[in-house]
Amino acid sequence: MRDFHVHSNYSDGEFLEGMVRAAEAAGLEGIGFADHCNVSSREPMAKVRSVYGFNLDLTYERRRQGIERLREETAIEIYDAVEMDYDPRDEPEIREFLDRAAFEYSIGSVHAVDGKNVQVPAEFTGASDRELDAIVDDYFDRLVALVESELFDTAAHADLIARTPPLRGRATESHYQRVARAFADSRTIPEINAGRALTDAEIVHPAEPFLEVLREFDVSVTVGSDAHRPSEIGDRIRFLEEFTDRSGIDPVAPPAISSRK
Ligand SMILES: [Zn+2]
Ligand SMILES: [Zn+2]
């Protein structure tokens, strides 16, 4: 088992080394650091970078040196990856950055729609049913654009809206079909994301009805714990092992990793 989606202190997680030690303790064969990164010149995204200190666009070379040093101290694989915020308007900047930074693989994420973070219930207080449905439509439009852009190896938490109470339950079979069809035609694959699996929300992305559609389209999937702290890795990995076993899923590595020899 390898975990292809964890964070470190190069975005909003804890030290690289602690994450690697926890991965060893969990019996993982590999761990992939996919720290948050956005390279958009649009104001809300530039604000996120400076307010939260998400600076992997400036620090990826230093993180790479850290990863190289830690590789000398461990028997497990450490991957040098990234979780990029995706918005169709930022495609040229994202492409230029990914070409330049040359990570081992890249994860693309839609975290926001119309400047609203879809993980934050408070963003949607007072919105009408029609407005909430429109947010969900826009979310899936962007996700399809992400998959069709072919910019990324992996699309993270493909039904992120399902973790947010006002948006949960609003995705439809036709949303799932559109996304699954896009995956089937793209190099980009979805991940099973356990970031909220062991919280009170008990949500695995993609949720079962969505997974079912992805199976119909014969789409491969990878896995990620989305852990931000060492203490999260062990439990989430055990969960992912059981979950994939139970669902008959044989997870694969992100395409850039599985295609290299
Ligand atoms: Zn994410
Ligand atoms: Zn993440």
PDB file of C-alpha atoms and ligand atoms in Angstrom:
ATOM      1  CA  MET A   1       0.000   0.000   0.000  1.00  0.00           C
ATOM      2  CA  ARG A   2       1.180   3.487  -0.862  1.00  0.00           C
ATOM      3  CA  ASP A   3      -0.429   6.769   0.156  1.00  0.00           C
ATOM      4  CA  PHE A   4      -0.321   9.264  -2.696  1.00  0.00           C
ATOM      5  CA  HIS A   5      -1.853  12.271  -0.984  1.00  0.00           C
ATOM      6  CA  VAL A   6      -0.500  13.738   2.235  1.00  0.00           C
ATOM      7  CA  HIS A   7       0.460  17.250   3.273  1.00  0.00           C
ATOM      8  CA  SER A   8       3.446  18.667   5.124  1.00  0.00           C
ATOM      9  CA  ASN A   9       4.486  21.949   6.679  1.00  0.00           C
ATOM     10  CA  TYR A  10       5.208  23.150   3.129  1.00  0.00           C
ATOM     11  CA  SER A  11       1.449  23.857   3.126  1.00  0.00           C
ATOM     12  CA  ASP A  12      -0.982  23.201   5.992  1.00  0.00           C
ATOM     13  CA  GLY A  13       0.409  19.965   7.449  1.00  0.00           C
ATOM     14  CA  GLU A  14       3.159  18.958   9.849  1.00  0.00           C
ATOM     15  CA  PHE A  15       6.893  18.368   9.342  1.00  0.00           C
ATOM     16  CA  LEU A  16       7.985  16.151   6.451  1.00  0.00           C
ATOM     17  CA  GLU A  17      10.024  13.924   8.699  1.00  0.00           C
ATOM     18  CA  GLY A  18       7.196  13.125  11.139  1.00  0.00           C
ATOM     19  CA  MET A  19       4.953  12.227   8.212  1.00  0.00           C
ATOM     20  CA  VAL A  20       7.596   9.866   6.813  1.00  0.00           C
ATOM     21  CA  ARG A  21       8.081   8.181  10.219  1.00  0.00           C
ATOM     22  CA  ALA A  22       4.322   7.697  10.559  1.00  0.00           C
ATOM     23  CA  ALA A  23       4.183   6.203   7.061  1.00  0.00           C
ATOM     24  CA  GLU A  24       6.928   3.730   8.030  1.00  0.00           C
ATOM     25  CA  ALA A  25       5.070   2.836  11.231  1.00  0.00           C
ATOM     26  CA  ALA A  26       1.865   2.276   9.237  1.00  0.00           C
ATOM     27  CA  GLY A  27       3.709  -0.236   7.034  1.00  0.00           C
ATOM     28  CA  LEU A  28       3.400   1.882   3.894  1.00  0.00           C
ATOM     29  CA  GLU A  29       5.718   1.259   0.970  1.00  0.00           C
ATOM     30  CA  GLY A  30       5.488   4.842  -0.170  1.00  0.00           C
ATOM     31  CA  ILE A  31       4.193   8.273   0.732  1.00  0.00           C
ATOM     32  CA  GLY A  32       3.512  11.154  -1.651  1.00  0.00           C
ATOM     33  CA  PHE A  33       3.711  14.760  -0.526  1.00  0.00           C
ATOM     34  CA  ALA A  34       1.058  16.732  -2.352  1.00  0.00           C
ATOM     35  CA  ASP A  35       1.198  20.121  -0.676  1.00  0.00           C
ATOM     36  CA  HIS A  36      -1.330  22.771  -1.597  1.00  0.00           C
ATOM     37  CA  CYS A  37      -0.266  25.177  -4.277  1.00  0.00           C
ATOM     38  CA  ASN A  38      -1.972  27.807  -6.364  1.00  0.00           C
ATOM     39  CA  VAL A  39      -0.389  29.981  -9.017  1.00  0.00           C
ATOM     40  CA  SER A  40      -3.408  32.047  -9.974  1.00  0.00           C
ATOM     41  CA  SER A  41      -2.970  35.776 -10.474  1.00  0.00           C
ATOM     42  CA  ARG A  42      -6.636  36.347  -9.554  1.00  0.00           C
ATOM     43  CA  GLU A  43      -7.146  38.230  -6.312  1.00  0.00           C
ATOM     44  CA  PRO A  44      -8.977  35.670  -4.133  1.00  0.00           C
ATOM     45  CA  MET A  45      -6.272  33.091  -4.859  1.00  0.00           C
ATOM     46  CA  ALA A  46      -3.364  35.500  -4.335  1.00  0.00           C
ATOM     47  CA  LYS A  47      -4.984  36.356  -1.007  1.00  0.00           C
ATOM     48  CA  VAL A  48      -5.131  32.656  -0.031  1.00  0.00           C
ATOM     49  CA  ARG A  49      -1.410  32.317  -0.735  1.00  0.00           C
ATOM     50  CA  SER A  50      -0.396  35.210   1.455  1.00  0.00           C
ATOM     51  CA  VAL A  51      -2.991  34.894   4.211  1.00  0.00           C
ATOM     52  CA  TYR A  52      -2.482  31.140   4.706  1.00  0.00           C
ATOM     53  CA  GLY A  53       1.179  31.021   3.706  1.00  0.00           C
ATOM     54  CA  PHE A  54       0.648  28.418   0.996  1.00  0.00           C
ATOM     55  CA  ASN A  55       3.926  29.031  -0.805  1.00  0.00           C
ATOM     56  CA  LEU A  56       4.916  25.802  -2.485  1.00  0.00           C
ATOM     57  CA  ASP A  57       5.279  27.772  -5.733  1.00  0.00           C
ATOM     58  CA  LEU A  58       8.213  29.495  -4.005  1.00  0.00           C
ATOM     59  CA  THR A  59       9.466  26.628  -1.840  1.00  0.00           C
ATOM     60  CA  TYR A  60       9.170  23.446  -3.912  1.00  0.00           C
ATOM     61  CA  GLU A  61      12.920  23.363  -4.559  1.00  0.00           C
ATOM     62  CA  ARG A  62      13.661  23.520  -0.852  1.00  0.00           C
ATOM     63  CA  ARG A  63      11.056  20.829  -0.152  1.00  0.00           C
ATOM     64  CA  ARG A  64      12.688  18.725  -2.877  1.00  0.00           C
ATOM     65  CA  GLN A  65      16.029  19.003  -1.058  1.00  0.00           C
ATOM     66  CA  GLY A  66      14.287  17.942   2.156  1.00  0.00           C
ATOM     67  CA  ILE A  67      12.700  14.956   0.418  1.00  0.00           C
ATOM     68  CA  GLU A  68      16.075  13.968  -1.036  1.00  0.00           C
ATOM     69  CA  ARG A  69      17.694  14.111   2.404  1.00  0.00           C
ATOM     70  CA  LEU A  70      14.890  12.055   3.969  1.00  0.00           C
ATOM     71  CA  ARG A  71      15.149   9.452   1.200  1.00  0.00           C
ATOM     72  CA  GLU A  72      18.622   8.666   2.507  1.00  0.00           C
ATOM     73  CA  GLU A  73      17.149   7.814   5.887  1.00  0.00           C
ATOM     74  CA  THR A  74      14.248   5.571   4.928  1.00  0.00           C
ATOM     75  CA  ALA A  75      13.534   2.395   3.003  1.00  0.00           C
ATOM     76  CA  ILE A  76      10.136   3.606   1.790  1.00  0.00           C
ATOM     77  CA  GLU A  77       9.492   5.628  -1.359  1.00  0.00           C
ATOM     78  CA  ILE A  78       8.918   9.348  -0.928  1.00  0.00           C
ATOM     79  CA  TYR A  79       7.222  11.093  -3.839  1.00  0.00           C
ATOM     80  CA  ASP A  80       7.601  14.758  -4.679  1.00  0.00           C
ATOM     81  CA  ALA A  81       4.091  15.787  -5.731  1.00  0.00           C
ATOM     82  CA  VAL A  82       1.687  18.710  -5.556  1.00  0.00           C
ATOM     83  CA  GLU A  83      -2.020  19.415  -5.012  1.00  0.00           C
ATOM     84  CA  MET A  84      -2.828  22.330  -7.313  1.00  0.00           C
ATOM     85  CA  ASP A  85      -5.942  24.433  -7.052  1.00  0.00           C
ATOM     86  CA  TYR A  86      -7.661  24.292 -10.413  1.00  0.00           C
ATOM     87  CA  ASP A  87      -9.828  26.890 -12.090  1.00  0.00           C
ATOM     88  CA  PRO A  88     -10.237  26.861 -15.875  1.00  0.00           C
ATOM     89  CA  ARG A  89      -9.129  30.513 -15.997  1.00  0.00           C
ATOM     90  CA  ASP A  90      -5.743  29.611 -14.513  1.00  0.00           C
ATOM     91  CA  GLU A  91      -4.830  26.875 -16.996  1.00  0.00           C
ATOM     92  CA  PRO A  92      -1.929  28.707 -18.703  1.00  0.00           C
ATOM     93  CA  GLU A  93      -0.319  29.590 -15.355  1.00  0.00           C
ATOM     94  CA  ILE A  94      -0.795  26.059 -14.001  1.00  0.00           C
ATOM     95  CA  ARG A  95       0.659  24.496 -17.155  1.00  0.00           C
ATOM     96  CA  GLU A  96       3.696  26.763 -17.104  1.00  0.00           C
ATOM     97  CA  PHE A  97       4.319  26.073 -13.413  1.00  0.00           C
ATOM     98  CA  LEU A  98       3.919  22.280 -13.668  1.00  0.00           C
ATOM     99  CA  ASP A  99       6.317  22.202 -16.654  1.00  0.00           C
ATOM    100  CA  ARG A 100       8.866  24.233 -14.751  1.00  0.00           C
ATOM    101  CA  ALA A 101       8.586  22.515 -11.367  1.00  0.00           C
ATOM    102  CA  ALA A 102       8.530  18.979 -12.808  1.00  0.00           C
ATOM    103  CA  PHE A 103       6.965  17.200  -9.831  1.00  0.00           C
ATOM    104  CA  GLU A 104       6.843  13.406  -9.984  1.00  0.00           C
ATOM    105  CA  TYR A 105       3.071  13.641 -10.308  1.00  0.00           C
ATOM    106  CA  SER A 106       0.389  16.250  -9.849  1.00  0.00           C
ATOM    107  CA  ILE A 107      -3.009  16.260  -8.202  1.00  0.00           C
ATOM    108  CA  GLY A 108      -5.619  18.775  -9.324  1.00  0.00           C
ATOM    109  CA  SER A 109      -8.380  20.001  -7.011  1.00  0.00           C
ATOM    110  CA  VAL A 110     -11.468  22.112  -7.312  1.00  0.00           C
ATOM    111  CA  HIS A 111     -11.794  23.625  -3.848  1.00  0.00           C
ATOM    112  CA  ALA A 112     -13.731  26.774  -4.687  1.00  0.00           C
ATOM    113  CA  VAL A 113     -16.627  27.843  -6.888  1.00  0.00           C
ATOM    114  CA  ASP A 114     -17.426  31.523  -7.422  1.00  0.00           C
ATOM    115  CA  GLY A 115     -14.827  32.417  -4.807  1.00  0.00           C
ATOM    116  CA  LYS A 116     -16.561  30.214  -2.195  1.00  0.00           C
ATOM    117  CA  ASN A 117     -14.678  27.311  -0.628  1.00  0.00           C
ATOM    118  CA  VAL A 118     -17.074  24.395  -1.089  1.00  0.00           C
ATOM    119  CA  GLN A 119     -15.802  22.747   2.105  1.00  0.00           C
ATOM    120  CA  VAL A 120     -17.009  25.565   4.316  1.00  0.00           C
ATOM    121  CA  PRO A 121     -20.731  25.282   5.234  1.00  0.00           C
ATOM    122  CA  ALA A 122     -20.809  28.909   6.440  1.00  0.00           C
ATOM    123  CA  GLU A 123     -20.174  30.097   2.868  1.00  0.00           C
ATOM    124  CA  PHE A 124     -23.672  28.904   1.984  1.00  0.00           C
ATOM    125  CA  THR A 125     -25.795  30.115   4.876  1.00  0.00           C
ATOM    126  CA  GLY A 126     -28.999  31.663   3.630  1.00  0.00           C
ATOM    127  CA  ALA A 127     -28.602  30.399   0.056  1.00  0.00           C
ATOM    128  CA  SER A 128     -31.742  29.123  -1.657  1.00  0.00           C
ATOM    129  CA  ASP A 129     -32.122  25.573  -3.017  1.00  0.00           C
ATOM    130  CA  ARG A 130     -31.720  26.948  -6.496  1.00  0.00           C
ATOM    131  CA  GLU A 131     -28.499  28.736  -5.594  1.00  0.00           C
ATOM    132  CA  LEU A 132     -27.103  25.644  -3.878  1.00  0.00           C
ATOM    133  CA  ASP A 133     -27.951  23.462  -6.883  1.00  0.00           C
ATOM    134  CA  ALA A 134     -26.219  25.999  -9.130  1.00  0.00           C
ATOM    135  CA  ILE A 135     -23.058  25.803  -6.969  1.00  0.00           C
ATOM    136  CA  VAL A 136     -23.091  22.012  -7.301  1.00  0.00           C
ATOM    137  CA  ASP A 137     -23.574  22.291 -11.106  1.00  0.00           C
ATOM    138  CA  ASP A 138     -20.659  24.725 -11.313  1.00  0.00           C
ATOM    139  CA  TYR A 139     -18.521  22.471  -9.135  1.00  0.00           C
ATOM    140  CA  PHE A 140     -19.011  19.526 -11.492  1.00  0.00           C
ATOM    141  CA  ASP A 141     -18.510  21.726 -14.587  1.00  0.00           C
ATOM    142  CA  ARG A 142     -15.130  22.722 -13.209  1.00  0.00           C
ATOM    143  CA  LEU A 143     -14.253  19.174 -12.292  1.00  0.00           C
ATOM    144  CA  VAL A 144     -15.013  18.042 -15.852  1.00  0.00           C
ATOM    145  CA  ALA A 145     -12.853  20.900 -17.160  1.00  0.00           C
ATOM    146  CA  LEU A 146     -10.060  19.793 -14.805  1.00  0.00           C
ATOM    147  CA  VAL A 147     -10.210  16.229 -16.115  1.00  0.00           C
ATOM    148  CA  GLU A 148     -10.397  17.383 -19.743  1.00  0.00           C
ATOM    149  CA  SER A 149      -7.454  19.758 -19.286  1.00  0.00           C
ATOM    150  CA  GLU A 150      -5.141  16.716 -18.966  1.00  0.00           C
ATOM    151  CA  LEU A 151      -2.964  18.835 -16.692  1.00  0.00           C
ATOM    152  CA  PHE A 152      -2.967  16.392 -13.786  1.00  0.00           C
ATOM    153  CA  ASP A 153      -2.310  12.749 -12.985  1.00  0.00           C
ATOM    154  CA  THR A 154      -4.992  12.648 -10.334  1.00  0.00           C
ATOM    155  CA  ALA A 155      -8.171  14.533  -9.490  1.00  0.00           C
ATOM    156  CA  ALA A 156      -8.560  14.806  -5.707  1.00  0.00           C
ATOM    157  CA  HIS A 157     -11.765  14.168  -3.731  1.00  0.00           C
ATOM    158  CA  ALA A 158     -13.984  14.184  -6.833  1.00  0.00           C
ATOM    159  CA  ASP A 159     -17.205  14.871  -4.918  1.00  0.00           C
ATOM    160  CA  LEU A 160     -15.815  17.357  -2.391  1.00  0.00           C
ATOM    161  CA  ILE A 161     -19.224  19.043  -2.122  1.00  0.00           C
ATOM    162  CA  ALA A 162     -20.535  15.882  -0.422  1.00  0.00           C
ATOM    163  CA  ARG A 163     -18.672  16.759   2.779  1.00  0.00           C
ATOM    164  CA  THR A 164     -20.475  20.069   3.170  1.00  0.00           C
ATOM    165  CA  PRO A 165     -23.960  19.826   4.723  1.00  0.00           C
ATOM    166  CA  PRO A 166     -25.756  22.475   2.622  1.00  0.00           C
ATOM    167  CA  LEU A 167     -24.371  20.938  -0.599  1.00  0.00           C
ATOM    168  CA  ARG A 168     -24.471  17.254   0.389  1.00  0.00           C
ATOM    169  CA  GLY A 169     -27.041  15.135  -1.446  1.00  0.00           C
ATOM    170  CA  ARG A 170     -27.357  17.571  -4.357  1.00  0.00           C
ATOM    171  CA  ALA A 171     -25.155  15.686  -6.823  1.00  0.00           C
ATOM    172  CA  THR A 172     -27.082  13.695  -9.396  1.00  0.00           C
ATOM    173  CA  GLU A 173     -26.495  10.568 -11.445  1.00  0.00           C
ATOM    174  CA  SER A 174     -25.998  12.803 -14.476  1.00  0.00           C
ATOM    175  CA  HIS A 175     -23.210  14.756 -12.719  1.00  0.00           C
ATOM    176  CA  TYR A 176     -21.493  11.443 -11.960  1.00  0.00           C
ATOM    177  CA  GLN A 177     -21.949  10.223 -15.530  1.00  0.00           C
ATOM    178  CA  ARG A 178     -20.418  13.363 -17.019  1.00  0.00           C
ATOM    179  CA  VAL A 179     -17.396  13.192 -14.763  1.00  0.00           C
ATOM    180  CA  ALA A 180     -16.925   9.446 -15.244  1.00  0.00           C
ATOM    181  CA  ARG A 181     -17.086   9.846 -19.028  1.00  0.00           C
ATOM    182  CA  ALA A 182     -14.445  12.597 -18.844  1.00  0.00           C
ATOM    183  CA  PHE A 183     -12.190  10.362 -16.711  1.00  0.00           C
ATOM    184  CA  ALA A 184     -12.627   7.487 -19.142  1.00  0.00           C
ATOM    185  CA  ASP A 185     -11.270   9.719 -21.945  1.00  0.00           C
ATOM    186  CA  SER A 186      -8.426  11.330 -19.958  1.00  0.00           C
ATOM    187  CA  ARG A 187      -5.072  10.355 -18.501  1.00  0.00           C
ATOM    188  CA  THR A 188      -6.298  11.861 -15.224  1.00  0.00           C
ATOM    189  CA  ILE A 189      -7.663   9.376 -12.693  1.00  0.00           C
ATOM    190  CA  PRO A 190      -9.684   9.935  -9.515  1.00  0.00           C
ATOM    191  CA  GLU A 191      -8.515   9.033  -6.016  1.00  0.00           C
ATOM    192  CA  ILE A 192     -10.250   7.360  -3.121  1.00  0.00           C
ATOM    193  CA  ASN A 193      -9.772  10.090  -0.515  1.00  0.00           C
ATOM    194  CA  ALA A 194     -10.051   9.242   3.179  1.00  0.00           C
ATOM    195  CA  GLY A 195      -9.687  12.830   4.415  1.00  0.00           C
ATOM    196  CA  ARG A 196     -13.108  12.768   6.097  1.00  0.00           C
ATOM    197  CA  ALA A 197     -13.674   9.021   6.394  1.00  0.00           C
ATOM    198  CA  LEU A 198     -12.981   8.767  10.116  1.00  0.00           C
ATOM    199  CA  THR A 199     -14.640  11.989  11.220  1.00  0.00           C
ATOM    200  CA  ASP A 200     -18.267  12.279  12.261  1.00  0.00           C
ATOM    201  CA  ALA A 201     -19.104  12.955   8.605  1.00  0.00           C
ATOM    202  CA  GLU A 202     -17.876   9.426   7.704  1.00  0.00           C
ATOM    203  CA  ILE A 203     -17.460  10.396   4.090  1.00  0.00           C
ATOM    204  CA  VAL A 204     -15.260   8.684   1.560  1.00  0.00           C
ATOM    205  CA  HIS A 205     -14.720  10.465  -1.733  1.00  0.00           C
ATOM    206  CA  PRO A 206     -16.105   9.452  -4.140  1.00  0.00           C
ATOM    207  CA  ALA A 207     -19.266   8.290  -2.372  1.00  0.00           C
ATOM    208  CA  GLU A 208     -20.575   4.819  -3.254  1.00  0.00           C
ATOM    209  CA  PRO A 209     -23.096   5.809  -5.967  1.00  0.00           C
ATOM    210  CA  PHE A 210     -20.337   7.804  -7.719  1.00  0.00           C
ATOM    211  CA  LEU A 211     -17.848   4.916  -7.361  1.00  0.00           C
ATOM    212  CA  GLU A 212     -20.423   2.649  -8.946  1.00  0.00           C
ATOM    213  CA  VAL A 213     -20.591   4.907 -12.022  1.00  0.00           C
ATOM    214  CA  LEU A 214     -16.787   5.106 -12.197  1.00  0.00           C
ATOM    215  CA  ARG A 215     -16.727   1.290 -12.191  1.00  0.00           C
ATOM    216  CA  GLU A 216     -19.224   1.197 -15.065  1.00  0.00           C
ATOM    217  CA  PHE A 217     -16.833   3.387 -17.050  1.00  0.00           C
ATOM    218  CA  ASP A 218     -13.902   1.179 -16.054  1.00  0.00           C
ATOM    219  CA  VAL A 219     -11.971   4.083 -14.548  1.00  0.00           C
ATOM    220  CA  SER A 220      -8.826   3.253 -12.509  1.00  0.00           C
ATOM    221  CA  VAL A 221      -8.463   4.858  -9.103  1.00  0.00           C
ATOM    222  CA  THR A 222      -5.584   5.761  -6.836  1.00  0.00           C
ATOM    223  CA  VAL A 223      -5.674   6.325  -3.054  1.00  0.00           C
ATOM    224  CA  GLY A 224      -4.807   9.094  -0.638  1.00  0.00           C
ATOM    225  CA  SER A 225      -5.284   9.604   3.082  1.00  0.00           C
ATOM    226  CA  ASP A 226      -5.119  13.409   2.733  1.00  0.00           C
ATOM    227  CA  ALA A 227      -3.404  13.295   6.137  1.00  0.00           C
ATOM    228  CA  HIS A 228      -2.045  16.555   7.498  1.00  0.00           C
ATOM    229  CA  ARG A 229      -0.650  15.102  10.743  1.00  0.00           C
ATOM    230  CA  PRO A 230       1.414  11.987  11.479  1.00  0.00           C
ATOM    231  CA  SER A 231      -1.276  10.706  13.866  1.00  0.00           C
ATOM    232  CA  GLU A 232      -3.796  10.584  10.992  1.00  0.00           C
ATOM    233  CA  ILE A 233      -1.841   8.279   8.715  1.00  0.00           C
ATOM    234  CA  GLY A 234      -2.065   4.851  10.414  1.00  0.00           C
ATOM    235  CA  ASP A 235      -5.833   4.798  10.962  1.00  0.00           C
ATOM    236  CA  ARG A 236      -6.635   6.198   7.540  1.00  0.00           C
ATOM    237  CA  ILE A 237      -4.387   3.681   5.818  1.00  0.00           C
ATOM    238  CA  ARG A 238      -6.006   0.782   7.660  1.00  0.00           C
ATOM    239  CA  PHE A 239      -9.366   2.242   6.694  1.00  0.00           C
ATOM    240  CA  LEU A 240      -8.346   2.547   3.023  1.00  0.00           C
ATOM    241  CA  GLU A 241      -7.040  -1.024   2.972  1.00  0.00           C
ATOM    242  CA  GLU A 242     -10.325  -2.355   4.342  1.00  0.00           C
ATOM    243  CA  PHE A 243     -12.399  -0.097   2.148  1.00  0.00           C
ATOM    244  CA  THR A 244     -10.664  -1.038  -1.099  1.00  0.00           C
ATOM    245  CA  ASP A 245     -10.761  -4.754  -0.158  1.00  0.00           C
ATOM    246  CA  ARG A 246     -14.436  -4.606   0.665  1.00  0.00           C
ATOM    247  CA  SER A 247     -15.239  -2.687  -2.542  1.00  0.00           C
ATOM    248  CA  GLY A 248     -13.089  -4.975  -4.713  1.00  0.00           C
ATOM    249  CA  ILE A 249     -10.943  -2.012  -5.795  1.00  0.00           C
ATOM    250  CA  ASP A 250      -7.333  -2.562  -6.771  1.00  0.00           C
ATOM    251  CA  PRO A 251      -5.818   0.909  -6.496  1.00  0.00           C
ATOM    252  CA  VAL A 252      -3.106   2.037  -8.911  1.00  0.00           C
ATOM    253  CA  ALA A 253      -0.344   4.628  -8.677  1.00  0.00           C
ATOM    254  CA  PRO A 254      -0.802   8.012 -10.370  1.00  0.00           C
ATOM    255  CA  PRO A 255      -0.087   7.499 -14.102  1.00  0.00           C
ATOM    256  CA  ALA A 256       3.304   9.268 -14.061  1.00  0.00           C
ATOM    257  CA  ILE A 257       4.485   6.844 -11.365  1.00  0.00           C
ATOM    258  CA  SER A 258       2.958   3.668 -12.745  1.00  0.00           C
ATOM    259  CA  SER A 259       4.278   4.331 -16.255  1.00  0.00           C
ATOM    260  CA  ARG A 260       7.908   4.731 -15.209  1.00  0.00           C
ATOM    261  CA  LYS A 261      10.261   1.820 -14.916  1.00  0.00           C
TER     262      LYS A 261
HETATM  263 ZN    ZN B   1      -7.900  19.107  -1.339  1.00  0.00          ZN
HETATM  264 ZN    ZN B   2      -5.170  17.492   0.245  1.00  0.00          ZN
END
